[in-house]
Amino acid sequence: MIKDLIKKNRSVRGYDVSREVTNEELREMVDCARLSASSVNMQPLKYVTVNTPEGRDKIVKLISFAAKLSELHLPFSGTEPMAYIVICQDENISKSEVGYLTDAGIAAQSITLVAAERGLGACILGYFSPKEMADALRLTENLRPLLIIALGKSIEDIKIVEIEEGESTDYYRDENGMHYVPKRKLDDVIVEWE
């Protein structure tokens, strides 16, 4: 069952704007992230939840989706995310620049798996200016944005395709808008050890 959920948990770049993401749903996602593993159990992560039109407009202007499909300028107008969770490091707890990036990844995966379980799509975004994001959200100086998770009900068709050794891992779309995510085969990623 977890494998099916992982397959369903794709990076979504187009959302149904008629489906709101509630405060309760956001809190449940953060609660699962909070319960996830943390390096030396320091728990330096804090979470900013945003689902208001004003907040969404601030964030969407500062992020970039689908670097491999930059010519499409995703998300298309009218298909923007309906909520965001900004994962921040509280530097009052730890100032380590790289020490808690693993924690942020674990938390992000927990959040996106909860979203997938609830029938929502998500996209983990790391290409943004932390300073600009902190300023836009009026965060205190101790909170440094690490990752942003876009959330909403997906309107995209996404398909995983296995590739042969040496083939490109670049995701792509066909003429009908189907989004393909190439994945290396299991035998190509396991290194046998004797």
PDB file of C-alpha atoms in Angstrom:
ATOM      1  CA  MET A   1       0.000   0.000   0.000  1.00  0.00           C
ATOM      2  CA  ILE A   2       2.806   2.458   0.786  1.00  0.00           C
ATOM      3  CA  LYS A   3       4.330   1.732  -2.644  1.00  0.00           C
ATOM      4  CA  ASP A   4       1.045   2.722  -4.337  1.00  0.00           C
ATOM      5  CA  LEU A   5       0.995   5.948  -2.314  1.00  0.00           C
ATOM      6  CA  ILE A   6       4.600   6.704  -3.308  1.00  0.00           C
ATOM      7  CA  LYS A   7       3.723   6.147  -6.989  1.00  0.00           C
ATOM      8  CA  LYS A   8       0.758   8.506  -6.589  1.00  0.00           C
ATOM      9  CA  ASN A   9       2.957  11.139  -4.921  1.00  0.00           C
ATOM     10  CA  ARG A  10       4.191  12.981  -8.051  1.00  0.00           C
ATOM     11  CA  SER A  11       5.292  16.602  -8.480  1.00  0.00           C
ATOM     12  CA  VAL A  12       2.130  18.421  -9.553  1.00  0.00           C
ATOM     13  CA  ARG A  13       2.264  21.712 -11.423  1.00  0.00           C
ATOM     14  CA  GLY A  14      -1.417  22.285 -12.224  1.00  0.00           C
ATOM     15  CA  TYR A  15      -4.244  22.473  -9.695  1.00  0.00           C
ATOM     16  CA  ASP A  16      -8.045  22.650  -9.504  1.00  0.00           C
ATOM     17  CA  VAL A  17      -8.664  26.141  -8.133  1.00  0.00           C
ATOM     18  CA  SER A  18     -12.220  25.227  -7.082  1.00  0.00           C
ATOM     19  CA  ARG A  19     -10.862  22.860  -4.396  1.00  0.00           C
ATOM     20  CA  GLU A  20      -9.644  24.737  -1.332  1.00  0.00           C
ATOM     21  CA  VAL A  21      -7.059  23.252   1.018  1.00  0.00           C
ATOM     22  CA  THR A  22      -8.346  23.790   4.538  1.00  0.00           C
ATOM     23  CA  ASN A  23      -6.479  24.908   7.637  1.00  0.00           C
ATOM     24  CA  GLU A  24      -7.301  21.525   9.197  1.00  0.00           C
ATOM     25  CA  GLU A  25      -5.692  19.675   6.261  1.00  0.00           C
ATOM     26  CA  LEU A  26      -2.595  21.854   6.490  1.00  0.00           C
ATOM     27  CA  ARG A  27      -2.351  21.281  10.241  1.00  0.00           C
ATOM     28  CA  GLU A  28      -2.615  17.502   9.755  1.00  0.00           C
ATOM     29  CA  MET A  29       0.212  17.590   7.194  1.00  0.00           C
ATOM     30  CA  VAL A  30       2.407  19.639   9.531  1.00  0.00           C
ATOM     31  CA  ASP A  31       1.543  17.331  12.421  1.00  0.00           C
ATOM     32  CA  CYS A  32       2.835  14.340  10.435  1.00  0.00           C
ATOM     33  CA  ALA A  33       5.991  16.276   9.530  1.00  0.00           C
ATOM     34  CA  ARG A  34       6.454  17.189  13.198  1.00  0.00           C
ATOM     35  CA  LEU A  35       6.309  13.508  14.157  1.00  0.00           C
ATOM     36  CA  SER A  36       8.904  12.514  11.547  1.00  0.00           C
ATOM     37  CA  ALA A  37      12.567  11.803  12.252  1.00  0.00           C
ATOM     38  CA  SER A  38      14.891  14.694  13.119  1.00  0.00           C
ATOM     39  CA  SER A  39      18.694  14.711  13.258  1.00  0.00           C
ATOM     40  CA  VAL A  40      19.792  14.288  16.896  1.00  0.00           C
ATOM     41  CA  ASN A  41      16.128  15.048  17.648  1.00  0.00           C
ATOM     42  CA  MET A  42      16.817  18.813  17.616  1.00  0.00           C
ATOM     43  CA  GLN A  43      13.533  19.542  15.796  1.00  0.00           C
ATOM     44  CA  PRO A  44      14.618  22.924  14.382  1.00  0.00           C
ATOM     45  CA  LEU A  45      11.931  23.082  11.715  1.00  0.00           C
ATOM     46  CA  LYS A  46       8.984  25.464  11.798  1.00  0.00           C
ATOM     47  CA  TYR A  47       6.179  25.573   9.246  1.00  0.00           C
ATOM     48  CA  VAL A  48       4.318  28.500   7.697  1.00  0.00           C
ATOM     49  CA  THR A  49       0.940  27.462   6.274  1.00  0.00           C
ATOM     50  CA  VAL A  50      -0.608  29.663   3.606  1.00  0.00           C
ATOM     51  CA  ASN A  51      -4.011  29.200   1.975  1.00  0.00           C
ATOM     52  CA  THR A  52      -5.390  32.731   1.586  1.00  0.00           C
ATOM     53  CA  PRO A  53      -5.541  34.405  -1.844  1.00  0.00           C
ATOM     54  CA  GLU A  54      -3.214  37.198  -0.649  1.00  0.00           C
ATOM     55  CA  GLY A  55      -0.640  34.750   0.705  1.00  0.00           C
ATOM     56  CA  ARG A  56      -0.818  32.503  -2.364  1.00  0.00           C
ATOM     57  CA  ASP A  57      -0.260  35.507  -4.650  1.00  0.00           C
ATOM     58  CA  LYS A  58       2.841  36.536  -2.695  1.00  0.00           C
ATOM     59  CA  ILE A  59       4.401  33.076  -2.892  1.00  0.00           C
ATOM     60  CA  VAL A  60       3.621  32.182  -6.506  1.00  0.00           C
ATOM     61  CA  LYS A  61       5.509  35.293  -7.674  1.00  0.00           C
ATOM     62  CA  LEU A  62       8.684  34.120  -5.914  1.00  0.00           C
ATOM     63  CA  ILE A  63       8.869  30.466  -6.976  1.00  0.00           C
ATOM     64  CA  SER A  64       9.676  28.587 -10.148  1.00  0.00           C
ATOM     65  CA  PHE A  65       8.065  25.338 -11.337  1.00  0.00           C
ATOM     66  CA  ALA A  66       9.391  22.672 -13.719  1.00  0.00           C
ATOM     67  CA  ALA A  67      12.869  23.864 -14.686  1.00  0.00           C
ATOM     68  CA  LYS A  68      12.997  21.214 -17.443  1.00  0.00           C
ATOM     69  CA  LEU A  69       9.823  22.678 -18.973  1.00  0.00           C
ATOM     70  CA  SER A  70      10.586  26.380 -18.477  1.00  0.00           C
ATOM     71  CA  GLU A  71       9.140  27.239 -21.891  1.00  0.00           C
ATOM     72  CA  LEU A  72       5.664  26.324 -20.583  1.00  0.00           C
ATOM     73  CA  HIS A  73       5.745  28.890 -17.721  1.00  0.00           C
ATOM     74  CA  LEU A  74       3.983  26.580 -15.274  1.00  0.00           C
ATOM     75  CA  PRO A  75       1.607  26.722 -13.562  1.00  0.00           C
ATOM     76  CA  PHE A  76      -0.744  27.970 -16.264  1.00  0.00           C
ATOM     77  CA  SER A  77      -2.962  30.886 -15.288  1.00  0.00           C
ATOM     78  CA  GLY A  78      -5.989  29.584 -13.402  1.00  0.00           C
ATOM     79  CA  THR A  79      -4.198  26.402 -12.267  1.00  0.00           C
ATOM     80  CA  GLU A  80      -2.104  27.798  -9.414  1.00  0.00           C
ATOM     81  CA  PRO A  81      -1.631  25.959  -6.097  1.00  0.00           C
ATOM     82  CA  MET A  82      -4.333  26.513  -3.508  1.00  0.00           C
ATOM     83  CA  ALA A  83      -2.006  26.335  -0.497  1.00  0.00           C
ATOM     84  CA  TYR A  84       1.618  26.238   0.520  1.00  0.00           C
ATOM     85  CA  ILE A  85       3.641  24.982   3.434  1.00  0.00           C
ATOM     86  CA  VAL A  86       6.941  26.796   3.849  1.00  0.00           C
ATOM     87  CA  ILE A  87       9.438  24.686   5.776  1.00  0.00           C
ATOM     88  CA  CYS A  88      11.797  26.923   7.746  1.00  0.00           C
ATOM     89  CA  GLN A  89      14.773  26.331   9.980  1.00  0.00           C
ATOM     90  CA  ASP A  90      14.561  28.115  13.310  1.00  0.00           C
ATOM     91  CA  GLU A  91      18.098  29.404  13.745  1.00  0.00           C
ATOM     92  CA  ASN A  92      17.400  30.043  17.430  1.00  0.00           C
ATOM     93  CA  ILE A  93      17.430  26.240  17.745  1.00  0.00           C
ATOM     94  CA  SER A  94      20.277  25.542  15.309  1.00  0.00           C
ATOM     95  CA  LYS A  95      22.287  27.691  12.912  1.00  0.00           C
ATOM     96  CA  SER A  96      23.757  24.714  11.022  1.00  0.00           C
ATOM     97  CA  GLU A  97      23.562  25.566   7.316  1.00  0.00           C
ATOM     98  CA  VAL A  98      23.475  21.978   6.065  1.00  0.00           C
ATOM     99  CA  GLY A  99      22.810  19.946   9.186  1.00  0.00           C
ATOM    100  CA  TYR A 100      19.044  20.023   8.874  1.00  0.00           C
ATOM    101  CA  LEU A 101      18.491  19.849   5.126  1.00  0.00           C
ATOM    102  CA  THR A 102      17.906  16.126   5.605  1.00  0.00           C
ATOM    103  CA  ASP A 103      15.220  16.930   8.183  1.00  0.00           C
ATOM    104  CA  ALA A 104      13.569  19.274   5.677  1.00  0.00           C
ATOM    105  CA  GLY A 105      13.550  16.509   3.051  1.00  0.00           C
ATOM    106  CA  ILE A 106      12.051  14.011   5.463  1.00  0.00           C
ATOM    107  CA  ALA A 107       9.400  16.514   6.543  1.00  0.00           C
ATOM    108  CA  ALA A 108       8.592  17.395   2.933  1.00  0.00           C
ATOM    109  CA  GLN A 109       8.130  13.725   2.019  1.00  0.00           C
ATOM    110  CA  SER A 110       5.853  13.227   5.021  1.00  0.00           C
ATOM    111  CA  ILE A 111       3.749  16.237   4.007  1.00  0.00           C
ATOM    112  CA  THR A 112       3.431  15.173   0.375  1.00  0.00           C
ATOM    113  CA  LEU A 113       2.519  11.597   1.313  1.00  0.00           C
ATOM    114  CA  VAL A 114      -0.281  12.884   3.572  1.00  0.00           C
ATOM    115  CA  ALA A 115      -1.437  15.099   0.713  1.00  0.00           C
ATOM    116  CA  ALA A 116      -1.463  12.132  -1.692  1.00  0.00           C
ATOM    117  CA  GLU A 117      -3.376  10.022   0.823  1.00  0.00           C
ATOM    118  CA  ARG A 118      -6.017  12.772   0.991  1.00  0.00           C
ATOM    119  CA  GLY A 119      -6.347  12.985  -2.795  1.00  0.00           C
ATOM    120  CA  LEU A 120      -4.268  16.152  -3.112  1.00  0.00           C
ATOM    121  CA  GLY A 121      -1.245  16.850  -5.259  1.00  0.00           C
ATOM    122  CA  ALA A 122       1.958  18.525  -4.163  1.00  0.00           C
ATOM    123  CA  CYS A 123       5.229  19.865  -5.501  1.00  0.00           C
ATOM    124  CA  ILE A 124       8.357  20.354  -3.402  1.00  0.00           C
ATOM    125  CA  LEU A 125      10.130  23.536  -4.471  1.00  0.00           C
ATOM    126  CA  GLY A 126      13.648  24.567  -3.593  1.00  0.00           C
ATOM    127  CA  TYR A 127      14.417  27.173  -6.251  1.00  0.00           C
ATOM    128  CA  PHE A 128      13.631  30.521  -4.635  1.00  0.00           C
ATOM    129  CA  SER A 129      15.374  33.282  -2.709  1.00  0.00           C
ATOM    130  CA  PRO A 130      15.094  32.527   1.021  1.00  0.00           C
ATOM    131  CA  LYS A 131      15.551  36.230   1.823  1.00  0.00           C
ATOM    132  CA  GLU A 132      12.811  37.356  -0.579  1.00  0.00           C
ATOM    133  CA  MET A 133      10.484  34.653   0.734  1.00  0.00           C
ATOM    134  CA  ALA A 134      11.170  35.564   4.366  1.00  0.00           C
ATOM    135  CA  ASP A 135      10.536  39.234   3.574  1.00  0.00           C
ATOM    136  CA  ALA A 136       7.311  38.506   1.664  1.00  0.00           C
ATOM    137  CA  LEU A 137       5.980  36.396   4.545  1.00  0.00           C
ATOM    138  CA  ARG A 138       7.265  38.881   7.158  1.00  0.00           C
ATOM    139  CA  LEU A 139       9.140  36.142   8.994  1.00  0.00           C
ATOM    140  CA  THR A 140      11.267  36.894  12.020  1.00  0.00           C
ATOM    141  CA  GLU A 141      15.042  36.885  11.424  1.00  0.00           C
ATOM    142  CA  ASN A 142      15.513  33.486  13.052  1.00  0.00           C
ATOM    143  CA  LEU A 143      13.320  31.689  10.464  1.00  0.00           C
ATOM    144  CA  ARG A 144      15.124  30.706   7.241  1.00  0.00           C
ATOM    145  CA  PRO A 145      12.950  29.172   4.490  1.00  0.00           C
ATOM    146  CA  LEU A 146      14.415  25.868   3.237  1.00  0.00           C
ATOM    147  CA  LEU A 147      11.678  24.326   1.072  1.00  0.00           C
ATOM    148  CA  ILE A 148       8.215  25.257  -0.141  1.00  0.00           C
ATOM    149  CA  ILE A 149       5.488  22.724  -0.788  1.00  0.00           C
ATOM    150  CA  ALA A 150       2.748  23.720  -3.225  1.00  0.00           C
ATOM    151  CA  LEU A 151      -0.569  21.944  -2.597  1.00  0.00           C
ATOM    152  CA  GLY A 152      -3.962  21.440  -4.203  1.00  0.00           C
ATOM    153  CA  LYS A 153      -6.093  18.970  -6.108  1.00  0.00           C
ATOM    154  CA  SER A 154      -4.154  17.869  -9.179  1.00  0.00           C
ATOM    155  CA  ILE A 155      -5.595  18.379 -12.646  1.00  0.00           C
ATOM    156  CA  GLU A 156      -2.600  16.730 -14.308  1.00  0.00           C
ATOM    157  CA  ASP A 157      -2.123  13.320 -15.852  1.00  0.00           C
ATOM    158  CA  ILE A 158       1.262  12.024 -14.725  1.00  0.00           C
ATOM    159  CA  LYS A 159       2.784   8.718 -15.761  1.00  0.00           C
ATOM    160  CA  ILE A 160       5.943   6.991 -14.543  1.00  0.00           C
ATOM    161  CA  VAL A 161       7.939   5.304 -17.323  1.00  0.00           C
ATOM    162  CA  GLU A 162      10.931   3.016 -16.835  1.00  0.00           C
ATOM    163  CA  ILE A 163      13.999   3.851 -18.864  1.00  0.00           C
ATOM    164  CA  GLU A 164      17.000   1.908 -20.059  1.00  0.00           C
ATOM    165  CA  GLU A 165      20.488   2.550 -18.710  1.00  0.00           C
ATOM    166  CA  GLY A 166      21.844   5.749 -20.289  1.00  0.00           C
ATOM    167  CA  GLU A 167      18.476   7.190 -21.343  1.00  0.00           C
ATOM    168  CA  SER A 168      17.521  10.703 -20.235  1.00  0.00           C
ATOM    169  CA  THR A 169      15.828  11.223 -16.882  1.00  0.00           C
ATOM    170  CA  ASP A 170      14.359  14.560 -18.039  1.00  0.00           C
ATOM    171  CA  TYR A 171      10.618  14.675 -17.487  1.00  0.00           C
ATOM    172  CA  TYR A 172       8.544  15.738 -20.480  1.00  0.00           C
ATOM    173  CA  ARG A 173       5.013  16.262 -21.805  1.00  0.00           C
ATOM    174  CA  ASP A 174       3.390  14.986 -24.952  1.00  0.00           C
ATOM    175  CA  GLU A 175       1.148  16.952 -27.307  1.00  0.00           C
ATOM    176  CA  ASN A 176      -1.892  16.109 -25.128  1.00  0.00           C
ATOM    177  CA  GLY A 177      -0.261  17.450 -21.952  1.00  0.00           C
ATOM    178  CA  MET A 178       0.437  14.019 -20.427  1.00  0.00           C
ATOM    179  CA  HIS A 179       3.406  14.435 -18.073  1.00  0.00           C
ATOM    180  CA  TYR A 180       5.978  11.631 -18.141  1.00  0.00           C
ATOM    181  CA  VAL A 181       8.433  10.955 -15.325  1.00  0.00           C
ATOM    182  CA  PRO A 182      11.312   8.682 -16.407  1.00  0.00           C
ATOM    183  CA  LYS A 183      12.603   6.375 -13.666  1.00  0.00           C
ATOM    184  CA  ARG A 184      15.676   4.178 -13.736  1.00  0.00           C
ATOM    185  CA  LYS A 185      14.974   0.443 -13.381  1.00  0.00           C
ATOM    186  CA  LEU A 186      15.413  -1.195  -9.982  1.00  0.00           C
ATOM    187  CA  ASP A 187      18.326  -3.348 -11.175  1.00  0.00           C
ATOM    188  CA  ASP A 188      20.070  -0.193 -12.458  1.00  0.00           C
ATOM    189  CA  VAL A 189      20.033   1.545  -9.060  1.00  0.00           C
ATOM    190  CA  ILE A 190      20.981  -1.344  -6.802  1.00  0.00           C
ATOM    191  CA  VAL A 191      24.713  -1.815  -6.364  1.00  0.00           C
ATOM    192  CA  GLU A 192      25.470  -5.429  -5.538  1.00  0.00           C
ATOM    193  CA  TRP A 193      27.953  -5.956  -2.746  1.00  0.00           C
ATOM    194  CA  GLU A 194      29.705  -9.157  -1.858  1.00  0.00           C
TER     195      GLU A 194
END
